[in-house]
Coordinates of C-alpha atoms and ligand atoms in Angstrom, one line a residue:
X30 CA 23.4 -16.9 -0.3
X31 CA 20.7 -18.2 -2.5
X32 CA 19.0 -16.5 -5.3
X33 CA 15.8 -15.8 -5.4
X34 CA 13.6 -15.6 -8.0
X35 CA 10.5 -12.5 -8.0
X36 CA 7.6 -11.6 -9.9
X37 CA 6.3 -8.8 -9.4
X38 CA 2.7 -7.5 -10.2
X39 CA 2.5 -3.7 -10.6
X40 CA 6.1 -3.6 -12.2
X41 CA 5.3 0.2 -14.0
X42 CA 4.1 2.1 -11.2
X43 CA 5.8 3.8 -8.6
X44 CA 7.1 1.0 -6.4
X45 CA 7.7 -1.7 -9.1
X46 CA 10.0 0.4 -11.0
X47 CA 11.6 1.3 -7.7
X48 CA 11.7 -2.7 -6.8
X49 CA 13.1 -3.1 -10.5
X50 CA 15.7 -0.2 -9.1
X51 CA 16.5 -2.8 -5.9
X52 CA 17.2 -5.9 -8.4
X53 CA 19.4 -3.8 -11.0
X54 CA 21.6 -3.4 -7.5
X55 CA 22.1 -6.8 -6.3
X56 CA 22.0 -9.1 -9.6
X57 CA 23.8 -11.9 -7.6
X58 CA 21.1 -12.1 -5.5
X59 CA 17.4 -11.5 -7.0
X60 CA 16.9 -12.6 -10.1
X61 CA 13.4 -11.5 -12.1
X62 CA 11.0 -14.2 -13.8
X63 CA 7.9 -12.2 -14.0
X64 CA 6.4 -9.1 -14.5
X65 CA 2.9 -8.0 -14.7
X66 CA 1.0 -4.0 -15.2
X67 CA -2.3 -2.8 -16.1
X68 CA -2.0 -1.5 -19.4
X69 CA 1.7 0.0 -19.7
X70 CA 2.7 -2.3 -22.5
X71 CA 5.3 -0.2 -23.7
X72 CA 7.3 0.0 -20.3
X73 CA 6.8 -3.3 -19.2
X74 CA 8.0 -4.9 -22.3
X75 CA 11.3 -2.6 -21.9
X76 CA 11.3 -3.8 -18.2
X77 CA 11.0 -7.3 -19.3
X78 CA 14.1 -7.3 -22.1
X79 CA 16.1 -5.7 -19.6
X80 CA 15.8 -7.8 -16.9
X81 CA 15.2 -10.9 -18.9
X82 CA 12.2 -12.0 -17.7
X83 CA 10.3 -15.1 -18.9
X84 CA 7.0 -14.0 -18.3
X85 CA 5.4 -10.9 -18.8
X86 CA 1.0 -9.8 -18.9
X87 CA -1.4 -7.1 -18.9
X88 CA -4.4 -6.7 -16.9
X89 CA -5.9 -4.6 -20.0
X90 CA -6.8 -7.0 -22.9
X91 CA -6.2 -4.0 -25.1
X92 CA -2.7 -3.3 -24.4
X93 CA -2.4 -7.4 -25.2
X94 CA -0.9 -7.1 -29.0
X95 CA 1.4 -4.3 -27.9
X96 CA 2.8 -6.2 -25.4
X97 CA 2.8 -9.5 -27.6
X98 CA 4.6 -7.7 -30.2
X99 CA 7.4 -6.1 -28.0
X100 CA 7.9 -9.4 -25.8
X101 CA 9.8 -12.4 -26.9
X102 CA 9.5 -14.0 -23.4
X103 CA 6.1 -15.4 -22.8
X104 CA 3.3 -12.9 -22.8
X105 CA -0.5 -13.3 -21.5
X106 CA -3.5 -10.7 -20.9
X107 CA -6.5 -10.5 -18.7
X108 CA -7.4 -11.5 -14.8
X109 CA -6.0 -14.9 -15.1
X110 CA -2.7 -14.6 -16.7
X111 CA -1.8 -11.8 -14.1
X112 CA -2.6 -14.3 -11.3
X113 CA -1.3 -17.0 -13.2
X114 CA 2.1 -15.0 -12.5
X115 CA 0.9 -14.4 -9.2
X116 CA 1.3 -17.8 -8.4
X117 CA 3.8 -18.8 -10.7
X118 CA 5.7 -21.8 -9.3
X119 CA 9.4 -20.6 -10.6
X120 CA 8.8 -17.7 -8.1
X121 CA 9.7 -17.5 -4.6
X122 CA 8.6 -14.5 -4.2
X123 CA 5.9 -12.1 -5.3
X124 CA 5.8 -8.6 -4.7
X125 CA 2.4 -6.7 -5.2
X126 CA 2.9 -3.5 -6.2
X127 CA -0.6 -2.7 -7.4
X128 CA -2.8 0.3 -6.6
X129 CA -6.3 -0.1 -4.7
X130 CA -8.6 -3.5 -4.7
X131 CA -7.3 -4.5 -8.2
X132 CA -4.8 -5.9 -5.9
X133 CA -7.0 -8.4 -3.9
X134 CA -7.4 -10.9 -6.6
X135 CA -3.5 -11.6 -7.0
X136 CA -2.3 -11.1 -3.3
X137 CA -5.1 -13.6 -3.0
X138 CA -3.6 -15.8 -5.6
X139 CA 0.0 -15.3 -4.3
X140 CA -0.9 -16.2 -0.4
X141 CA -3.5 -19.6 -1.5
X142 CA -0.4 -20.6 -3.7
X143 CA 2.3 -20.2 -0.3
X144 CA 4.4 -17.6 -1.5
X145 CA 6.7 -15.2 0.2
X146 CA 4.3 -12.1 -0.5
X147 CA 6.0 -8.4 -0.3
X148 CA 3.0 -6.9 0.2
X149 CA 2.9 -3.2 -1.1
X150 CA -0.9 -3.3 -1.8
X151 CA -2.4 -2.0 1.4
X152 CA -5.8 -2.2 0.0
X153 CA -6.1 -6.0 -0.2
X154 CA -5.8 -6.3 3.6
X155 CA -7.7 -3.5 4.3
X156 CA -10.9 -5.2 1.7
X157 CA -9.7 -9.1 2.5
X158 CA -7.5 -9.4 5.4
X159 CA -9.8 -11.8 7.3
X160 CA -9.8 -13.9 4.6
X161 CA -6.0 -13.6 3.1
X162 CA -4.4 -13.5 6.7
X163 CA -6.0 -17.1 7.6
X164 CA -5.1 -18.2 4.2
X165 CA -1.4 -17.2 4.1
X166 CA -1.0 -19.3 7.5
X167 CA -2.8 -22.2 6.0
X168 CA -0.8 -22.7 2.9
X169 CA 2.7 -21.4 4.9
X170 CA 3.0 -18.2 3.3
X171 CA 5.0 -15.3 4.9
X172 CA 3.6 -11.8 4.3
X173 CA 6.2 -9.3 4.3
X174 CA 5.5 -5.6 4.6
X175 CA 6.5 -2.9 1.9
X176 CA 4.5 0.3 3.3
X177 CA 7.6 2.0 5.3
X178 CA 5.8 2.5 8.4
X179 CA 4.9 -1.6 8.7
X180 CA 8.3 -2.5 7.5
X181 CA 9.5 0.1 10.5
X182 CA 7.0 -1.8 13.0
X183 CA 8.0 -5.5 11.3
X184 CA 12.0 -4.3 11.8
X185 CA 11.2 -3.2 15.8
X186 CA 9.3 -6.5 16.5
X187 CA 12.4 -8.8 15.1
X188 CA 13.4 -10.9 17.9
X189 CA 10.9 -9.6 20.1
X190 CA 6.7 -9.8 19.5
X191 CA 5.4 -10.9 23.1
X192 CA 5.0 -8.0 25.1
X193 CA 4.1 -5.2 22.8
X194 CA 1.7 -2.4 24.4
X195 CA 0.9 -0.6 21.4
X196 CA 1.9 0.1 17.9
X197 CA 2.2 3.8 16.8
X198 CA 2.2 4.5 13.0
X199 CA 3.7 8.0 11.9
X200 CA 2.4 10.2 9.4
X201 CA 3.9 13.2 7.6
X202 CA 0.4 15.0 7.7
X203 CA 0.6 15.8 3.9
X204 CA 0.5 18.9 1.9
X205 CA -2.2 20.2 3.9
X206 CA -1.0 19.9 7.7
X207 CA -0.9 23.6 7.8
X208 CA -3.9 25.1 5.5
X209 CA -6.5 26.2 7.1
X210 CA -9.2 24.2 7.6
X211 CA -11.9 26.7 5.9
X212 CA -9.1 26.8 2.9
X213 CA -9.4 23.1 2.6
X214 CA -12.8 23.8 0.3
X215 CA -10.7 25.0 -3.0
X216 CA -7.6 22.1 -3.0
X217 CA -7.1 21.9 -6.5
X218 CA -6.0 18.1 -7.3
X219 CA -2.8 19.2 -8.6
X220 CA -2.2 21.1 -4.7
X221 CA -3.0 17.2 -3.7
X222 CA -0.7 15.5 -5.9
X223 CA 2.1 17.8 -4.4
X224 CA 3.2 15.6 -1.5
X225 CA 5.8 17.4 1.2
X226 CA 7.7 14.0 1.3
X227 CA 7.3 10.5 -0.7
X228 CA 6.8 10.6 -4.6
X229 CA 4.5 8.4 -5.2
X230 CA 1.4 7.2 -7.2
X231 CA -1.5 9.4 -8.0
X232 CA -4.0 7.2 -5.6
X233 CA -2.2 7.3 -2.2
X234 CA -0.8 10.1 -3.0
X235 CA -4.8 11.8 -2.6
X236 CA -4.6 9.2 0.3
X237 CA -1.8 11.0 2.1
X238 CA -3.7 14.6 1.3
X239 CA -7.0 13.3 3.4
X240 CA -5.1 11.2 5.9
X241 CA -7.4 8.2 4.6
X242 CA -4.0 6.4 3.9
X243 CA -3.4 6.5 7.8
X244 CA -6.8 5.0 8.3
X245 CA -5.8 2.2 5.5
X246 CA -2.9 1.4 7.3
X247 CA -4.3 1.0 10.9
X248 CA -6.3 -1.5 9.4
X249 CA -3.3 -2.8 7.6
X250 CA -1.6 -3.1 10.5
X251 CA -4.0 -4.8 12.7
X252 CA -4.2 -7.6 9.8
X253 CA -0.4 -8.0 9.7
X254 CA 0.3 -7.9 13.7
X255 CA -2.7 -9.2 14.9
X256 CA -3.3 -6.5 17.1
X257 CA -6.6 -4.9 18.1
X258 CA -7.3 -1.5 17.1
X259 CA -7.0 -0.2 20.5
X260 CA -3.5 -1.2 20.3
X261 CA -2.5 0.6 16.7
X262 CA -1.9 4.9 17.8
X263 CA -1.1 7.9 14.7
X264 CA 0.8 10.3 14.9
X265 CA 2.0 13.2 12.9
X266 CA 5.4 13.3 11.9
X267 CA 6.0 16.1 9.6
X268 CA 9.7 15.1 9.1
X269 CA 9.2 11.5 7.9
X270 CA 12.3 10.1 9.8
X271 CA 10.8 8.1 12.5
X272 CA 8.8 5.5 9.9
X273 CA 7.1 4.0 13.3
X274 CA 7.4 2.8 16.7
X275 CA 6.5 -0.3 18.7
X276 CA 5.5 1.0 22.3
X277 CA 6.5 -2.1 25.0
X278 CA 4.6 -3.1 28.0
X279 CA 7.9 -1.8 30.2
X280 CA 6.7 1.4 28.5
X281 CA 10.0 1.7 26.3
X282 CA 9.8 2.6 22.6
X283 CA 11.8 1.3 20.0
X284 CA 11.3 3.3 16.3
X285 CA 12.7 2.9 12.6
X286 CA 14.9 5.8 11.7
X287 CA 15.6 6.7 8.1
X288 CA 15.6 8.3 5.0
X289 CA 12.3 8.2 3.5
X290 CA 13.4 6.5 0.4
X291 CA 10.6 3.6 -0.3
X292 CA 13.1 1.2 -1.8
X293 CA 14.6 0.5 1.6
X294 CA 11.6 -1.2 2.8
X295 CA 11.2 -2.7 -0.7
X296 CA 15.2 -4.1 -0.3
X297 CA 14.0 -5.5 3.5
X298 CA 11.0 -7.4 2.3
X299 CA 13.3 -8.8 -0.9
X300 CA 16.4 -9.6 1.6
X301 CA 14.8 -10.9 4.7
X302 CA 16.0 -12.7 6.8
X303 CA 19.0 -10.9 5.9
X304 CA 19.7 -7.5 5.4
X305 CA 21.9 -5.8 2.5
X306 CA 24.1 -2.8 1.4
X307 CA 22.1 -0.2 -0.5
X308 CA 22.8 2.9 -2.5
X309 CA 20.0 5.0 -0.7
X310 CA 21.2 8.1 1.4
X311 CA 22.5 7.8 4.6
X312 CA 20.8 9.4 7.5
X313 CA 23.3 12.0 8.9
X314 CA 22.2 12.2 12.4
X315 CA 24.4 15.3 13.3
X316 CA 22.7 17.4 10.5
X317 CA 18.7 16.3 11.2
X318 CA 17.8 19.0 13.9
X319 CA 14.5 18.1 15.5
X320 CA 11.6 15.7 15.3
X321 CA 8.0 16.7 16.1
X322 CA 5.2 15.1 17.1
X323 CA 1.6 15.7 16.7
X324 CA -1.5 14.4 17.5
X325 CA -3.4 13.6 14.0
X326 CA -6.2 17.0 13.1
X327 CA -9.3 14.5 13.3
X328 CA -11.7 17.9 12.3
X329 CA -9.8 18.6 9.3
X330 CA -8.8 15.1 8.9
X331 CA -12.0 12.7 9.2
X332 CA -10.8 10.2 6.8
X333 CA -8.8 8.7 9.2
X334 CA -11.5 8.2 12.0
X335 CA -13.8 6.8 9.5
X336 CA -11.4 4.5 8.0
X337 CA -10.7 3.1 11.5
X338 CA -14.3 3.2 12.3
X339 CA -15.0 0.9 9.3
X340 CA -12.3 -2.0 10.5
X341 CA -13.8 -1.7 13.5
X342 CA -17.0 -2.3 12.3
X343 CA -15.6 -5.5 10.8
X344 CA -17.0 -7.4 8.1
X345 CA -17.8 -6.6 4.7
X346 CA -17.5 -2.5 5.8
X347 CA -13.8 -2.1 5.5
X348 CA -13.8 -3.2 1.6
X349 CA -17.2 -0.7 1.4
X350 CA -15.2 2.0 2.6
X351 CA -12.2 1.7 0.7
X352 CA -14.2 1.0 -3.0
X353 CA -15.8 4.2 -2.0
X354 CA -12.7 6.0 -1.5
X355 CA -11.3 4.7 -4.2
X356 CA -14.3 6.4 -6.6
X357 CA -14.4 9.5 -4.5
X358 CA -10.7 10.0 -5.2
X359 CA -10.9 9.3 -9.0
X360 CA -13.7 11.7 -8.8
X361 CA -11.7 14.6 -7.2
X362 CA -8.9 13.7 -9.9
X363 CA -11.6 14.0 -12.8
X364 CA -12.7 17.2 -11.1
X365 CA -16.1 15.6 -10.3
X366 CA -15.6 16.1 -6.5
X367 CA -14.6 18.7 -4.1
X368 CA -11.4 17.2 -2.1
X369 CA -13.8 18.4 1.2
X370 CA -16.2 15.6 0.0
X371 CA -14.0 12.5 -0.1
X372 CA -14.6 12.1 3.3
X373 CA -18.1 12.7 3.3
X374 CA -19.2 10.6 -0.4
X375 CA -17.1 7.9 1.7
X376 CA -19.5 8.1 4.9
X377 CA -22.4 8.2 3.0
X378 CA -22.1 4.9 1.2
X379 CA -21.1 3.5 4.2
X380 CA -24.7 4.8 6.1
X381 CA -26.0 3.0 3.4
X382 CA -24.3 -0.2 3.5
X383 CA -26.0 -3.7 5.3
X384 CA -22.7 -5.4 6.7
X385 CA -22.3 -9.1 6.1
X386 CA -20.5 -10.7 8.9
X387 CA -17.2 -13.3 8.3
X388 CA -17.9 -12.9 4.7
X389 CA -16.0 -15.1 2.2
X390 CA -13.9 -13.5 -0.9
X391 CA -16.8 -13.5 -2.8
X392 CA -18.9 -11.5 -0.7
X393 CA -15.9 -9.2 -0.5
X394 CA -15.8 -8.7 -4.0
X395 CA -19.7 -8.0 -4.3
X396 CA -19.7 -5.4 -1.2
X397 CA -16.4 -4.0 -3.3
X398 CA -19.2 -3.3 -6.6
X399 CA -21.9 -2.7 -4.7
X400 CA -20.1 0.7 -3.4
X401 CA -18.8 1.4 -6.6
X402 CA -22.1 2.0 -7.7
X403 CA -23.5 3.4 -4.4
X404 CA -21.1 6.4 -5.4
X405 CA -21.8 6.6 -8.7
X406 CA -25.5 6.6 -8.2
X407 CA -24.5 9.9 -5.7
X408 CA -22.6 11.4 -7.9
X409 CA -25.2 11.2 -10.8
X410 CA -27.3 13.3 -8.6
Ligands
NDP29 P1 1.0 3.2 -9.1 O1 -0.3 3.7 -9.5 O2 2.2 4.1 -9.3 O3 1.3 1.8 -9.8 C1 0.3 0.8 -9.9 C2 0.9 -0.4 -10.7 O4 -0.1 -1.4 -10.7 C3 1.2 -0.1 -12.1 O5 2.3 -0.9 -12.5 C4 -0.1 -0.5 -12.9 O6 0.1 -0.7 -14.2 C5 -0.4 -1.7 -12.1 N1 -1.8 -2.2 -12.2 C6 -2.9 -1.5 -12.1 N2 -4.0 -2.3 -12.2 C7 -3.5 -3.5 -12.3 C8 -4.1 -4.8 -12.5 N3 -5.5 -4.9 -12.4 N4 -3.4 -5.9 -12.6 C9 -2.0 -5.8 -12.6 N5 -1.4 -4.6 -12.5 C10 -2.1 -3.5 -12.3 O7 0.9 2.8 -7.6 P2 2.0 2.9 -6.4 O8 3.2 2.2 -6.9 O9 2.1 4.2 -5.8 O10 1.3 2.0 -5.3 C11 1.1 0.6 -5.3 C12 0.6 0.1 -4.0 O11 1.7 0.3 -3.0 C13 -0.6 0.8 -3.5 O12 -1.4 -0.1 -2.8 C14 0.0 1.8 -2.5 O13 -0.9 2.1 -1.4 C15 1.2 1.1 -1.9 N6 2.2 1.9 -1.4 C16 2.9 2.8 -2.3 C17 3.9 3.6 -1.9 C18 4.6 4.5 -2.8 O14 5.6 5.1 -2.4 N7 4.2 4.6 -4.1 C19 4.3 3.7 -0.4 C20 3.6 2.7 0.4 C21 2.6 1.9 -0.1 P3 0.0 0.5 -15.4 O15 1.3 1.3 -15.2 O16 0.0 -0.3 -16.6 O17 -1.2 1.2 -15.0
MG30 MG1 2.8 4.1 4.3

């Protein structure tokens, strides 16, 4: 057993603190060099004593003398010093815990410099995956998946990735599953922010409300398994058990059962090849009663067919639709936006958007700011 050494980018949120909860367990076997947030100096520089880390930054250039006052380990601010740690060469491995295309830029960083990426940050494959998936296999990084339901999928295809038929992501269905569809006009954000399963951060949390975070992760998953997107099925899972399934060509299943408790798939991406004890909950199979299954609401729910729609459409679309959704939800959290008009702010910049074919990261990043202000300019009006 070797050590390994992490970094992690996104260390204050919801999945870095529970990653920092996966290290505090096995001490003998991770050991923490860097750490990186937005603007949460006061948190990080506590995360940083405790686990001794020699490197710590902020994205936000204001939180900088906070940080640089708390911290006795190195300390940087800005773009650079977060992908700096990114692709830091004590590290073996980088988990990117960030929330929405903020995260493009270091995943970016972590794959160009060969890393072993645990990749929590959907929205960088969704925006960039032509571009980081070619990249990680050119420099030898591994990509591992953090989001449960491509952990579940990576943990099926072990041993086994030739003859898969199809790939069939579960989904809880979120706090809405059952309100009526005519209801769906007066979601408050704080009904949205009340998720039936996962606690989670404020963005995919919304995500999870509209089904959009499905939609992300089809195209997630066709980045990381190289499927098409006539291969990639959803479907509704209201008891979060079965995480996902890998349908064969025989026509046999095999699925990921557990307790929805994100720091299992955090733990897999930290101990593969291997797998470890953990403290989580067990799943006691003599007390779980049934498990349903659903085809996904596409009327109420037409994030998700437009999100899919969008990685079809290829190009510089997918990372059009997602900066829109990313405003559009920041919107409905501000109160600026009815929840009923993610989906339909999201589909309007889209109708407006000229696709640029194979584009490079750069492109990327200008379709990203382009839709940014498509939306704003809408919701001026
Ligand atoms: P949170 O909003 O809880 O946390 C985001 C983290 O990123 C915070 O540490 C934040 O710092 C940091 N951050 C924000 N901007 C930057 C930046 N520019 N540079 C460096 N760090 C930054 O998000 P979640 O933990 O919920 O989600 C993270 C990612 O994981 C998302 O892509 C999400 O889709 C995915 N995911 C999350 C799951 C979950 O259970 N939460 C489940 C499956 C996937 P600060 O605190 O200072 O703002
Ligand atoms: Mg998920």
């Amino acid at each position: 057993m070797i050590l390994k050494r992490i970094a992690i980018i996104g260390s204050t949120g919801s999945i870095g603190v529970q990653a920092l909860d996966v290290v505090r367990r096995h001490p003998e076997k991770l050991e923490v060099v860097a750490l990186a947030a937005g603007s949460n100096a006061e948190l990080l520089a506590r995360q940083a004593a405790e686990f001794n880390a020699r490197y710590a930054a902020v994205f936000d250039k204001a939180a900088y003398p906070e940080l640089a006052a708390r911290c006795r380990c190195w300390t940087g601010a800005g773009l650079e010093a977060v992908n700096f740690l990114a692709s830091l060469d004590e590290a073996d491995l980088v988990l990117i815990a960030v929330s929405g295309a903020a995260g493009i830029y270091p995943t970016y960083e972590a794959a160009a410099a060969g890393k072993t990426v645990a990749l929590a940050n959907k929205e960088s494959l969704v925006a960039a995956g032509d571009v980081i998936m070619p990249l990680a296999r050119a420099s030898g990084s591994m990509i591992l998946p953090v989001d449960s339901e491509h952990s579940a999928i990576f943990q099926c295809l072990q041993g086994e990735k030739e003859s898969v038929f199809r790939l069939w992501l579960t989904a809880s269905g979120g706090p809405f599953r059952e309100t009526d569809i005519a209801e769906l006009e007066f979601v408050t954000p704080e009904q949205a922010l009340r998720h039936p399963k996962w606690n989670m951060g404020k963005k995919i949390t919304v995500d999870s409300a509209t089904l959009m975070n499905k939609g992300l992760e089809v195209i997630e998953a066709h980045h990381l398994f190289a499927v098409s997107y006539d291969q990639i099925g959803v479907v509704i899972h209201p008891q979060s058990i079965v995480h996902s399934l890998v349908e064969f060509v025989d026509g046999s299943l095999l699925g990921h059962l557990g307790v929805p408790d994100m720091r299992l798939p955090i733990q897999y991406a930290f101990s593969y090849p291997e797998r470890w004890e953990s403290a989580c909950e067990r799943l006691n199979l003599l007390q779980l009663g049934e498990l349903n299954f659903y085809p996904p609401d596409h009327k109420k729910f037409p994030a998700l067919e437009l999100a899919v729609s969008a990685g079809r459409r290829g190009g510089t679309m997918p990372a059009v639709m997602n900066a829109a959704n990313e405003i559009a939800v920041e919107s409905f959290l501000e109160g600026k936006l009815r929840f009923k008009d993610i989906p339909v702010m999201v589909e309007r910049v889209m109708g407006q958007h000229r696709v640029v074919a194979n584009p490079s990261l750069s492109e990327i990043m200008a379709a990203d700011k382009w839709a940014r202000e498509a939306c704003r300019r809408i919701l001026r009006k």
